[in-house]
XYZ file of C-alpha atoms in Angstrom:
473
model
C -115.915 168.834 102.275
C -115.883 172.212 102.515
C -114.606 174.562 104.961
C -117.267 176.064 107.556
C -117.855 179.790 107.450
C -116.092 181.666 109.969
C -117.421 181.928 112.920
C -119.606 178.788 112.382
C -117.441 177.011 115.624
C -116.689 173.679 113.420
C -113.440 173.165 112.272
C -112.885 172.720 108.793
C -111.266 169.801 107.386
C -107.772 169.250 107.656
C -105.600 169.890 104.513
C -103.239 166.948 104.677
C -99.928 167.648 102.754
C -96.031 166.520 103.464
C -96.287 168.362 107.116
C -99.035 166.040 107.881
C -97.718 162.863 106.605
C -94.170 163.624 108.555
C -96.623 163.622 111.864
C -98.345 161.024 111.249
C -95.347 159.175 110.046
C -93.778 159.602 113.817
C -96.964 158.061 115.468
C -96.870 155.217 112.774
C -93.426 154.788 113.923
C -94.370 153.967 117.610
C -97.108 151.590 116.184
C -94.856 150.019 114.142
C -92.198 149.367 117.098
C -95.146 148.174 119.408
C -96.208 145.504 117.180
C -92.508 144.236 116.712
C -92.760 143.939 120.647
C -96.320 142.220 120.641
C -95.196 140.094 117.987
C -91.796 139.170 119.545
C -93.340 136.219 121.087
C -94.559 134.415 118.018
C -91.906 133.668 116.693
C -90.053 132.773 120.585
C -93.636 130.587 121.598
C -90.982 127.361 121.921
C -88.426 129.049 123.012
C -90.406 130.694 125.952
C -92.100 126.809 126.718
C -88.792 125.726 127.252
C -87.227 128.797 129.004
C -89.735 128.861 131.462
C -90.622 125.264 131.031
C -94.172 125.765 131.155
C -97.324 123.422 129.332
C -99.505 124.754 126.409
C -101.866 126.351 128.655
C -99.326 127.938 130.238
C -97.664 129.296 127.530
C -100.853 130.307 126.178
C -101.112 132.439 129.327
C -98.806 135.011 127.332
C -100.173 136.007 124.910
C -103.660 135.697 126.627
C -102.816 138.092 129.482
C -101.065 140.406 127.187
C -103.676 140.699 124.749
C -106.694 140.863 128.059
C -104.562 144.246 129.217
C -104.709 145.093 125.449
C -109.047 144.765 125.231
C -108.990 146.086 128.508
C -107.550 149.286 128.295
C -108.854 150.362 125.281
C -111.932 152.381 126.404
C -109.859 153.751 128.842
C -106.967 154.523 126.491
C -110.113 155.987 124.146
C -111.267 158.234 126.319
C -107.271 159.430 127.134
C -107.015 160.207 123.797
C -110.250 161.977 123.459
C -109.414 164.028 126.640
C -105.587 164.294 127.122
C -104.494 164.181 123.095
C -102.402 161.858 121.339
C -99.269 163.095 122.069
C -99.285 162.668 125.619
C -101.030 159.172 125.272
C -98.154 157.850 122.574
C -95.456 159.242 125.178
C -96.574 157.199 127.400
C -97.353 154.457 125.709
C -93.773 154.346 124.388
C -92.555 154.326 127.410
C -94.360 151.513 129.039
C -93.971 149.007 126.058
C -90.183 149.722 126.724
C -89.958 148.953 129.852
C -92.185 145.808 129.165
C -90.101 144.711 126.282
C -87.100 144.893 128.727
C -88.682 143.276 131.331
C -89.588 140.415 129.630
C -85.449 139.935 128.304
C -84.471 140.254 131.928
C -87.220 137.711 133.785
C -85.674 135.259 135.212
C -89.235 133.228 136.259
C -92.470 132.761 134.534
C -94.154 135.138 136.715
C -91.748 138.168 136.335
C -92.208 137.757 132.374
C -96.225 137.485 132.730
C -95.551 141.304 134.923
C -93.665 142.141 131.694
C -95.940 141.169 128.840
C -99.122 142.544 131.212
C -96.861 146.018 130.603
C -95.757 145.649 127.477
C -99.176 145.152 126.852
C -100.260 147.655 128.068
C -98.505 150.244 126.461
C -99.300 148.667 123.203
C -102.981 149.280 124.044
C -102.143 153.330 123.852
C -101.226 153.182 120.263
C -102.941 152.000 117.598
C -106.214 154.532 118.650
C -103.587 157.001 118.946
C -102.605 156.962 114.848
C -106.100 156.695 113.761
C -106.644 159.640 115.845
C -103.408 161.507 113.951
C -104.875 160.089 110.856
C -108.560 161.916 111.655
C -106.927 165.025 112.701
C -104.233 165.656 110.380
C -105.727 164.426 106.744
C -109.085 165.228 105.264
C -111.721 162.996 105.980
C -112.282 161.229 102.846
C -108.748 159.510 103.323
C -110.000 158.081 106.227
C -110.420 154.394 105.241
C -106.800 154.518 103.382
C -104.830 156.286 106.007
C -106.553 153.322 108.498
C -105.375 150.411 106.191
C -102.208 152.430 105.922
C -101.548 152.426 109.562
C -102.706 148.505 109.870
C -99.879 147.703 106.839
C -97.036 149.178 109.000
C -98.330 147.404 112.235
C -98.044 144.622 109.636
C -94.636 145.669 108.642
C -93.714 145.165 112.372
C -94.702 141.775 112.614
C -92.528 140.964 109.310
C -89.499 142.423 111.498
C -90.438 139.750 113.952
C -90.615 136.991 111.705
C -87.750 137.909 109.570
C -85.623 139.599 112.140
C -86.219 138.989 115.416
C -86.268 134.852 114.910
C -82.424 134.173 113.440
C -81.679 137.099 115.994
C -83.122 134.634 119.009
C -81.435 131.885 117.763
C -78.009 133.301 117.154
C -77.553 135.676 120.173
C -79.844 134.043 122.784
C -82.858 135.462 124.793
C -82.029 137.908 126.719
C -79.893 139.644 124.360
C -82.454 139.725 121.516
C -84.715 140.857 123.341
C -83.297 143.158 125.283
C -81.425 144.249 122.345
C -85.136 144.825 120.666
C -85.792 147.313 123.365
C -84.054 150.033 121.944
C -86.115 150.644 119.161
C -88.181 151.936 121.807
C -86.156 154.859 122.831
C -84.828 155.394 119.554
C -88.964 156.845 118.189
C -89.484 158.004 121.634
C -87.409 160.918 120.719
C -89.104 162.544 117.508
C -91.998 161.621 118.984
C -91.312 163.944 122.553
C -89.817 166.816 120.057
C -91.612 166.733 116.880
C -95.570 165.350 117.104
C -98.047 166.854 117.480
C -102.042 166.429 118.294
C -102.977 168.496 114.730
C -102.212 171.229 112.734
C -102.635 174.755 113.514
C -106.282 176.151 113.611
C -107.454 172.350 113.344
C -108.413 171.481 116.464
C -111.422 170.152 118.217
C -114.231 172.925 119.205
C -113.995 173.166 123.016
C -116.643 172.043 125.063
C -117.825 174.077 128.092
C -119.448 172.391 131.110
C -123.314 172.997 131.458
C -124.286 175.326 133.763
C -127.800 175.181 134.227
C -129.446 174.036 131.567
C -127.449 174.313 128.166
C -125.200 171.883 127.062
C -122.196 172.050 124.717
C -120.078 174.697 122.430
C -122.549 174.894 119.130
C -120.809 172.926 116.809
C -119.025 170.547 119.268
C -121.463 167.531 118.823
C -121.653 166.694 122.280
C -123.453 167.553 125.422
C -122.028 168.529 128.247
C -123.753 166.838 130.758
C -126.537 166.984 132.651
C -126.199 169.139 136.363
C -124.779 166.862 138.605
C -122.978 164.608 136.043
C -120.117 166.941 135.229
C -116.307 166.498 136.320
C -114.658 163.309 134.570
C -116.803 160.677 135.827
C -119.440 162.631 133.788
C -117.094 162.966 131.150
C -116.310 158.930 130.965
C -120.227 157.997 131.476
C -121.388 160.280 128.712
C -118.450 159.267 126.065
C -119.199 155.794 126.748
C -122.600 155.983 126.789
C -123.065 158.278 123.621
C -120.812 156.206 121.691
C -122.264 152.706 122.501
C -125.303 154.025 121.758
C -124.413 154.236 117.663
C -125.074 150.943 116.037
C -122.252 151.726 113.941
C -120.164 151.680 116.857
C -121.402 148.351 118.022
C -121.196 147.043 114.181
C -117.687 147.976 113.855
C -116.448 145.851 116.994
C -118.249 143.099 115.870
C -116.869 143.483 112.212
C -113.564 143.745 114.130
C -114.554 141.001 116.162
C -115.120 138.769 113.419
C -112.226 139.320 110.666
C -108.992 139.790 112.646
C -108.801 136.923 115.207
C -108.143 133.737 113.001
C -104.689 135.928 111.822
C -103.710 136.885 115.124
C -103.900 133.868 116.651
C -101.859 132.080 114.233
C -99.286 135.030 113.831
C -99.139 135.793 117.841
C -98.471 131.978 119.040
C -100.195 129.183 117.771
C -99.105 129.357 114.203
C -95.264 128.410 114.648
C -96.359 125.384 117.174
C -98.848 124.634 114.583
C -96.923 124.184 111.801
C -93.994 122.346 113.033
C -95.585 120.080 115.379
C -98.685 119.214 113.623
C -97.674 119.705 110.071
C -94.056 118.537 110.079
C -92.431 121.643 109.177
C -89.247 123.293 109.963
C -89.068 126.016 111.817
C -87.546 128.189 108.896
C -90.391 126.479 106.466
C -92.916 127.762 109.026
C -91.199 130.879 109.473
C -91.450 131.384 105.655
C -95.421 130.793 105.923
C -96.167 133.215 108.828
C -94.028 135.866 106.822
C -96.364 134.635 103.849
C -99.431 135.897 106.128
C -97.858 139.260 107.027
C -96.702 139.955 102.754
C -100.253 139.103 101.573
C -101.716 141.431 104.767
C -99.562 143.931 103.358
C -100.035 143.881 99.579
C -104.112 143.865 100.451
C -104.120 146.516 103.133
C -103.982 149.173 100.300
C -106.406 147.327 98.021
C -109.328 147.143 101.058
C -108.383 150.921 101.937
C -108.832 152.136 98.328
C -112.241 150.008 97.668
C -113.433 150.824 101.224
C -112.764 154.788 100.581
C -114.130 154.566 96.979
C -117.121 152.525 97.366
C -118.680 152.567 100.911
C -121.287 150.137 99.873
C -118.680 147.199 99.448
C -117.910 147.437 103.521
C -120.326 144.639 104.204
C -119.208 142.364 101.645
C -115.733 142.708 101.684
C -115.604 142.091 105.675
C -118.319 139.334 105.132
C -116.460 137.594 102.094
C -112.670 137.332 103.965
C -115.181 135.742 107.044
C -116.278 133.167 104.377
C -112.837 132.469 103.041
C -111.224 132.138 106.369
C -113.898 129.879 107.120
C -113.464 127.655 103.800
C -109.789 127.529 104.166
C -109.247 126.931 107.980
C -111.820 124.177 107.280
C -109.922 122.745 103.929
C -106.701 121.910 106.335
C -108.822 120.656 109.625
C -110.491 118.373 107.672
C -108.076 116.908 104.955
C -107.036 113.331 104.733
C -104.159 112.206 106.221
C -102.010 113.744 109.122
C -101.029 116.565 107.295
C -102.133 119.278 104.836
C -100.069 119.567 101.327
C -97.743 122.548 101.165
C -99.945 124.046 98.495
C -103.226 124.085 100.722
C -101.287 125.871 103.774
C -99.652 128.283 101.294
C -103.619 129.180 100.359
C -104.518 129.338 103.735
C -101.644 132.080 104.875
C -102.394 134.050 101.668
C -105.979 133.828 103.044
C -105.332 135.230 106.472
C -103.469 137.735 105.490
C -107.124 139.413 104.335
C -108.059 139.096 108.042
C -106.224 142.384 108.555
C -107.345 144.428 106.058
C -110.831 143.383 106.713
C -110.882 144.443 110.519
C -110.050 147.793 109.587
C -113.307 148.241 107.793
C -114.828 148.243 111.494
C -113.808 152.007 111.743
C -114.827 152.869 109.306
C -118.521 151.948 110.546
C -117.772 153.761 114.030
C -115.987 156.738 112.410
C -118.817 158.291 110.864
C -121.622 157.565 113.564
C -119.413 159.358 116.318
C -118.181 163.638 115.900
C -115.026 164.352 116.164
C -114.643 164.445 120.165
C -115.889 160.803 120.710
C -113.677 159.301 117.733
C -111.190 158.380 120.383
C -113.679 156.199 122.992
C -115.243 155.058 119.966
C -112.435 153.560 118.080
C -111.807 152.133 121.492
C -114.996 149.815 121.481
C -114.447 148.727 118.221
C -110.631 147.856 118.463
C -111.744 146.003 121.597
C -113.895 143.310 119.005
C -110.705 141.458 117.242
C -108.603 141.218 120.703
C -111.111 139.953 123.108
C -112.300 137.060 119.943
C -107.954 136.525 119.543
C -108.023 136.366 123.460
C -110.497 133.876 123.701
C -109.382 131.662 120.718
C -105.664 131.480 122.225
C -106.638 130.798 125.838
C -109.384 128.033 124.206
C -106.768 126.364 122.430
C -104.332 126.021 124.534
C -106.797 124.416 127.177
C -108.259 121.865 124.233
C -104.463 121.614 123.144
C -103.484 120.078 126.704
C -107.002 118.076 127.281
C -106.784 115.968 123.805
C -103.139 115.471 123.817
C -102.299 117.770 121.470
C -105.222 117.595 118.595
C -104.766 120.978 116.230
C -107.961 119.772 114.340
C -110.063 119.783 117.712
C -108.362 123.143 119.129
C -108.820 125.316 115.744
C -112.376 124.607 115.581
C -113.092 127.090 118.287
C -112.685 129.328 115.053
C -115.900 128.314 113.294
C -117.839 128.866 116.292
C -116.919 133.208 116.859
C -117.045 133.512 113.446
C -120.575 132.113 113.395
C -121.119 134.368 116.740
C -119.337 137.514 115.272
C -121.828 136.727 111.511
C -124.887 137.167 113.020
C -124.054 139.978 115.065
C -123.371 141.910 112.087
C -126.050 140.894 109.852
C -128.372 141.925 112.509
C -126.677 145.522 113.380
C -126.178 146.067 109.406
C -129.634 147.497 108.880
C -130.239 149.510 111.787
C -126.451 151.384 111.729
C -126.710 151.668 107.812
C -129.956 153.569 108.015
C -128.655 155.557 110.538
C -125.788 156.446 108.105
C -127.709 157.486 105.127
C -129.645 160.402 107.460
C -126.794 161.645 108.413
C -125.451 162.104 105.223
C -128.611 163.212 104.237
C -128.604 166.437 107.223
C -124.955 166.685 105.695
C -125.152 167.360 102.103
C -129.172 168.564 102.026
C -130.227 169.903 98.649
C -130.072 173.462 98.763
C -129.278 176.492 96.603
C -125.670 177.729 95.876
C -123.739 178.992 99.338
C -121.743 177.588 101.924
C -121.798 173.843 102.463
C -123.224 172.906 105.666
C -121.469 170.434 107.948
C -122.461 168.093 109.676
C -121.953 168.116 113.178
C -121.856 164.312 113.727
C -118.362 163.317 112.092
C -116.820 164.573 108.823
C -117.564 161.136 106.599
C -115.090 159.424 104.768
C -116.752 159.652 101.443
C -120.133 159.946 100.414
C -122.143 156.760 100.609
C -122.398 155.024 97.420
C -120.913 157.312 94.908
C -117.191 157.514 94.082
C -114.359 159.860 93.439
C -114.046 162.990 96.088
């Protein structure tokens, strides 16, 4: 897309190159050391049952707890983003998952290491919004979709580290000195970050937006109103981002695509894969070890695959998302249900390879909310939708941990909570799809109107990835 004409008050979009990618490559860097913390417990779920000597529930309560700060706080952390920048957000962010990591080597009781992971969490939550925010304001917007998946394959990255890493670490060393000794990968990309990021290039940022007075309402070109007489200050701020955001079905239909694909995959990668696989399956903990890093290598090697379809063919969002729902499904299903006590080797090997699409497929739920929202709600709006896969993962650990402990230990019972928010999360989207589609293909019609030879307008809802339905740039 073109550049505006000057004086038009819209930014134009932003040229990318190596300056950008170093930026963004900082913030990726604090992702990628959060999800090695958010991970960390994956691979230590046994290790933490017996430290702490706690129950399935219990132990459940982790993850459950960390993951209920992480859904929580992303509006919140949204509209930080969208009002404070990313830098300051990531600093702090940093900072908190730190401490959290830290805390939870030193805890010498179950409820000083619930404190921890509630913090660690926490700070996690001020991340991953954060680098699709760099991505948005540093590259132009066609790369959107890619520089998402992108982002998701390092977070992925992380969770290798954990698996790989982090597990003989824990079992050589002990507890607290893994994990304490983990913590300093926190301060070590807190210090480019604090020196070298920052929230866009020169001449790229946001148009300001100047409180009503009277009766107008925003900076032309700033896409938002400014409120509404009484409603200024920042609880007019937070009601009208919210509001104006939720109010996009594309919005709503990315949380619920994000809902829908990236649970099963968390769930079995942040604590109930490990106890899974060894206890019901028979497996070593190095054999299941292999299999979860299985998971994270097929996330990776698809992330770029979904990013380049995604960015080159907006019409295969739907399926795509839809089709890794359906092959979850068909897979989880194949090992629940198969003869015997256990699943051959060969049929959990196609199941990891399987979830490791789960990923790729919940990053397609930005790229419904990222062109439905303008550039100053992208923040809050990536918010809602990031919300979708955490509070789905949240419920599905705390569910089977509770089914785990009230049928003595029955995987086949417990996993079956995955069939039913799949089937929830399905009909969600296929009855937003319309509605937020339609809504797409006006505003790509106001944004590339046929006209005679001049300046290209632009929109003033969101730059758009790529043109709906038509490839190349």
């Amino acid at each position: 897309m073109s550049a505006s004409p000057a004086g038009a008050g819209i930014p134009a979009d932003p040229p990318g190159g190596a300056r950008a990618v170093a930026v963004w490559g900082i913030g990726v860097a604090v992702y990628f050391v959060a999800v090695i913390f958010r991970t960390s417990l994956g691979v230590a779920g046994l290790d933490a049952a017996d430290r702490f000597h706690v129950n399935a529930s219990a132990l459940a309560t982790f993850s459950l707890l960390q993951l209920l700060v992480y859904a929580g706080m992303q509006i919140p952390v949204g509209l930080m983003v969208d009002r404070l920048g990313t830098k300051k957000v990531l600093t702090l962010g940093a900072v908190l998952f730190t401490v959290g990591q830290l805390g939870f080597a030193l805890s010498p009781s179950y409820g000083m290491a619930l404190a921890a992971r509630a913090l660690l969490g926490c700070g996690d939550a001020m991340t991953f919004i954060s680098v699709l925010r760099l991505g948005t304001r540093w590259f132009p917007a066609r790369r959107g979709p890619l520089m998402a998946q992108l982002a998701g394959l390092v977070g992925m990255a992380g969770n290798l580290v954990s698996t790989l890493v982090l597990a003989p670490v824990l079992h050589g060393v002990g507890w607290t000195a893994a994990f304490a000794g983990s913590a300093v990968a926190g301060l070590v990309v807190l210090v480019p970050l604090v020196l070298f990021l920052r929230d866009h290039p020169e001449g790229y940022g946001p148009a300001p937006v100047r409180r009503a007075s009277g009766a107008t309402g925003a900076t032309a070109g700033s896409g938002a109103t400014a409120g509404s007489g009484g409603s200024g200050g920042s609880g007019g701020f937070v009601r009208r981002q919210i509001r104006e955001s939720w109010a996009e079905p594309g919005t709503r239909l990315g949380l619920w695509v994000h809902f829908t694909t990236q649970f099963p995959a968390m769930v079995f990668l942040l604590l109930w894969g490990m106890p899974f696989l060894v206890e019901a399956q028979g497996l070593s903990r190095t054999t299941a070890g292999g299999l979860l890093t299985l998971v994270v290598a097929s996330n990776m090697a698809l992330g770029l695959a979904y990013g380049q379809i995604v960015g080159r063919r907006q019409s295969a969002r739907i399926p795509l998302a839809l089709g890794t729902v359906a092959l979850t499904a068909l897979l989880w299903a194949a090992v629940l249900v198969y003869p015997g006590d256990r699943a051959p080797m060969w049929l959990l090997v196609a199941l990891c390879l399987v979830l490791g699409t789960c990923g790729p497929a919940s990053m397609i739920g930005f790229d419904f909310a990222r062109p439905a929202n303008p550039a100053e709600r992208q923040g809050t709006a990536s918010g809602i939708t990031n919300m979708g896969g955490f509070i789905a993962s949240m419920t599905t650990l705390l569910t089977v941990g509770i089914l785990l402990d009230a049928t003595g230990d029955n995987y086949r019972i417990a996993f079956s909570t995955v069939f039913v928010l799949e089937a929830v999360g399905v009909i969600s989207i296929l009855r937003l799809r319309p509605l937020a589609l339609a809504r797409e293909a006006d505003r790509i019609r106001v944004t590339i109107p046929a006209q005679e030879p001049g300046p290209e307008p632009v929109s003033r809802a969101c730059p758009l990835p790529e043109t709906a339905g038509r490839e190349g740039p």
